Amino acid sequence: MSTVSFAEIINKRKLGLEHTPEELQYLVSGSVSGQLADYQISAWLMATYFNNLSKKNTAELTAFMRDSGETIAYPENLLVVDKHSTGGVGDKCTLITAPIVAACGGHIGSLAGRGLGHTGGTLDKLESIPGFKVFISKEEIVKNVASSGLCIAGQTKNICPADKKLYALRDVTSTVDSISLICASIMSKKLAEGIKALVLDVKFGSGAFMKTIEEARELAQWLKEIGELNGLKVQALITDMSQPLGRYAGNALEIKECVEILQGRAFVENDIDFYSDTRELSLQLAAHLIYLSQIAPSVEEAYKLAHEKLQNGEAYSKYLDMCHNQGATKNTKLPEAEFKQTIKAPQSGYITEINTEALGYACVDLKAGRAQSGDLIDPANGIEWHFKKNQPVKAGDTLFTLYSNDSQLLLPAEDKLLKALTFSDSPGTNYKLIEGFLT
Amino acid sequence: MSTVSFAEIINKRKLGLEHTPEELQYLVSGSVSGQLADYQISAWLMATYFNNLSKKNTAELTAFMRDSGETIAYPENLLVVDKHSTGGVGDKCTLITAPIVAACGGHIGSLAGRGLGHTGGTLDKLESIPGFKVFISKEEIVKNVASSGLCIAGQTKNICPADKKLYALRDVTSTVDSISLICASIMSKKLAEGIKALVLDVKFGSGAFMKTIEEARELAQWLKEIGELNGLKVQALITDMSQPLGRYAGNALEIKECVEILQGRAFVENDIDFYSDTRELSLQLAAHLIYLSQIAPSVEEAYKLAHEKLQNGEAYSKYLDMCHNQGATKNTKLPEAEFKQTIKAPQSGYITEINTEALGYACVDLKAGRAQSGDLIDPANGIEWHFKKNQPVKAGDTLFTLYSNDSQLLLPAEDKLLKALTFSDSPGTNYKLIEGFLT
């Protein structure tokens, strides 16, 4: 296919027409081989922003993207599952869900990503554990999942090169926010994992990419259909990210939270268990995965089993297995920040709105997150919050504790955090962690 | 401005927001310097297809594009004008209009283009005159216009490099048909000519880029406003290109038609003067140009003057001056094709519809036109038609004469031409050459 005929493919997208599979295959192979010029790809991407691909075309694109690189192949008798979150602030559920699933007899093999912008990434969190290796071979991933029931690793270099290429172009051409392209990007990588079932945590609210429930539901529906058209079993949870999850955002701090939850502990301040939402969401995700793993006859039964394995320490034991498998140094402490600073409430009232995205960007200011891929982060840095939405606070109450090895980073983060809060005289609308399910 | 911040400019276009002049200037200067990546430019172009620039932004973009290269500067006291046609089949009016304007005491300095696709180009027509040089220096253009009142030349290499760059990208990214980008492309080049007034011939119908009157009117209105926002006086004619203009399409053949019209001759077959539409449109265009040149107090008076100068041979004399100024060999014959072939009507009836674009592509088949820029053409080749819309024809009547130096090119053109005609039992809607004016 020549330059001229790819212009015709761009034109079809511009007019909102259906592509043939061959056209999408050429887009993918031409992107990876470099045969297709970046300027033509990016024109197609922008046209796709305005005229989404059909679900059929999106599923085809997804499959070609999966097949653009290597894929993981598990033994046929291993029903491997995974979860995927669309990203949030303080979202560390994978690190609790995966050990629970393994403790229940399931097999979870997750290729996770790094944090970028306001959202954190599972790989960064794991790398705050001294010695923990996230980049291991395909063979090791398969071995760990088969032997211990869980493995969370970084994508190998050759997974979905088409996605890497297209994402890099989308990033600089303002074409990230296309539902077809989002679905193809997410699902191609999940399909390359060799899994048979997937549970999605699609978030909405101020800390999520999708700001409204409707957008989140639409994305969940798309992701589910694109997965299913490619032979994957998919269920989705629609969850509220209008406040950060749990107690901490920041890599080592989030690991600390996970370990304490896996150890069966709570963290109570002002009669609120700050671990309850992380714990509950992790259990719900685990329940759906266990159900899809055909270990329990219903999600409800699966939830009971998950709860039991979390309470009796078997999940924690699986977490330790994973750390051991991936080289974590035994009995070493997580990194801790040298400087701490509290932020007090400037007034009394109910915190009815939290700009959770701004909270994520305060983590970036603290070098607990990245503005751009490649930025260095400090695993010890992060934020602890001491309130939940609609809780009454008094002027002078501690709202946040900032953690940093560089005291100069504290002030800009503090300013951003106070601006992120809305104080009202009465509580706002009720917060509901899990808004719905797509099963 | 960095890659990241141009992504924000793309995003503004994507959302349909107003650009600052600085953003557009960066687009233009970054395109020409190569500082801006093609993949970012093409994403912006596609976003502009979906979200047109405002007229204000289009005018700003146009000015920055004009200023991206060299411009022609005439002496302040010279009121130089030009015409521009949006392109058609058999449209050779510039070659008659310009001599008329010069004969009336006006000054017309035109930078013309080559033919591409179904439309012909003035430069190709002039180059069929033995010895005629279309590429001359800025200084020669100014000298010719000042001394003889007319010059038609090719764009110098350094005129509007931003347009060259953007057009090349538009061509391969299916973003040619954006009204903002069309206007900026046309008007930046016209503004670079250093003219003070412009008359547009905006065509609609089967042989034009704009298929409907409404589209043509919209484009004319845009072009007029973009010109006026940049200090140019602009008038427009909306003209019908649902049949080819005059008698011939093909470079030397069209020159022959022009010369005969300038010599005051007609060409009558079946009681129809096949030169009448070319002559009338050329006179109308000339009348508007003469009026804008402040030579006549009204377009009507200007038309009378134009008609007089055409009839008395002064316009022809100006044509000969131009040929002489630009190196044409004296008393040399135009090239003539070795092979001729007539095409007969396969049935009787009224020809109510002509796919004029297909007729233009038959010229491409005959190598009288180009499929792609850079293609070689034969100046002698072309098509003569022996009917006008709604004229009754009998089976066996001659419809076309094909001219070619390569007999092998005749058959494919013949097939295309017969398919381009619709025969009916009764005449169709009336044909009106000039549908309206924007003054």
mmCIF file of C-alpha atoms in Angstrom, chain B residues 206 343-347 351-362 365 383 387 399-400 402 410-423:
data_model
loop_
_atom_site.group_PDB
_atom_site.id
_atom_site.type_symbol
_atom_site.label_atom_id
_atom_site.label_comp_id
_atom_site.label_asym_id
_atom_site.label_seq_id
_atom_site.Cartn_x
_atom_site.Cartn_y
_atom_site.Cartn_z
ATOM 1 C CA SER B 206 -19.708 18.671 -12.184
ATOM 2 C CA ILE B 343 -16.528 10.080 -31.239
ATOM 3 C CA LYS B 344 -20.076 9.729 -32.509
ATOM 4 C CA ALA B 345 -23.292 9.904 -30.536
ATOM 5 C CA PRO B 346 -24.433 6.348 -29.745
ATOM 6 C CA GLN B 347 -28.081 7.533 -29.552
ATOM 7 C CA ILE B 351 -27.429 15.753 -23.446
ATOM 8 C CA THR B 352 -28.794 16.963 -20.141
ATOM 9 C CA GLU B 353 -25.912 16.105 -17.836
ATOM 10 C CA ILE B 354 -22.165 16.134 -18.433
ATOM 11 C CA ASN B 355 -19.761 14.657 -15.934
ATOM 12 C CA THR B 356 -17.307 17.455 -16.619
ATOM 13 C CA GLU B 357 -14.820 16.120 -14.099
ATOM 14 C CA ALA B 358 -14.676 12.862 -16.063
ATOM 15 C CA LEU B 359 -14.065 14.946 -19.187
ATOM 16 C CA GLY B 360 -11.127 16.519 -17.351
ATOM 17 C CA TYR B 361 -9.836 13.064 -16.458
ATOM 18 C CA ALA B 362 -10.166 12.026 -20.105
ATOM 19 C CA ASP B 365 -5.762 9.921 -20.047
ATOM 20 C CA ILE B 383 -10.382 17.264 -26.602
ATOM 21 C CA PHE B 387 -22.258 20.044 -28.369
ATOM 22 C CA LEU B 399 -19.732 14.587 -30.182
ATOM 23 C CA PHE B 400 -15.990 14.849 -29.632
ATOM 24 C CA LEU B 402 -9.754 13.719 -29.698
ATOM 25 C CA LEU B 410 -7.315 7.591 -27.733
ATOM 26 C CA LEU B 411 -9.326 4.527 -26.763
ATOM 27 C CA PRO B 412 -9.385 4.877 -22.969
ATOM 28 C CA ALA B 413 -10.358 8.539 -23.314
ATOM 29 C CA GLU B 414 -13.171 7.658 -25.711
ATOM 30 C CA ASP B 415 -14.670 5.191 -23.276
ATOM 31 C CA LYS B 416 -14.541 7.686 -20.413
ATOM 32 C CA LEU B 417 -16.131 10.444 -22.495
ATOM 33 C CA LEU B 418 -19.186 8.478 -23.579
ATOM 34 C CA LYS B 419 -19.803 7.403 -20.007
ATOM 35 C CA ALA B 420 -19.689 11.060 -18.938
ATOM 36 C CA LEU B 421 -22.853 11.965 -20.852
ATOM 37 C CA THR B 422 -26.503 11.583 -19.886
ATOM 38 C CA PHE B 423 -28.981 11.456 -22.778
#
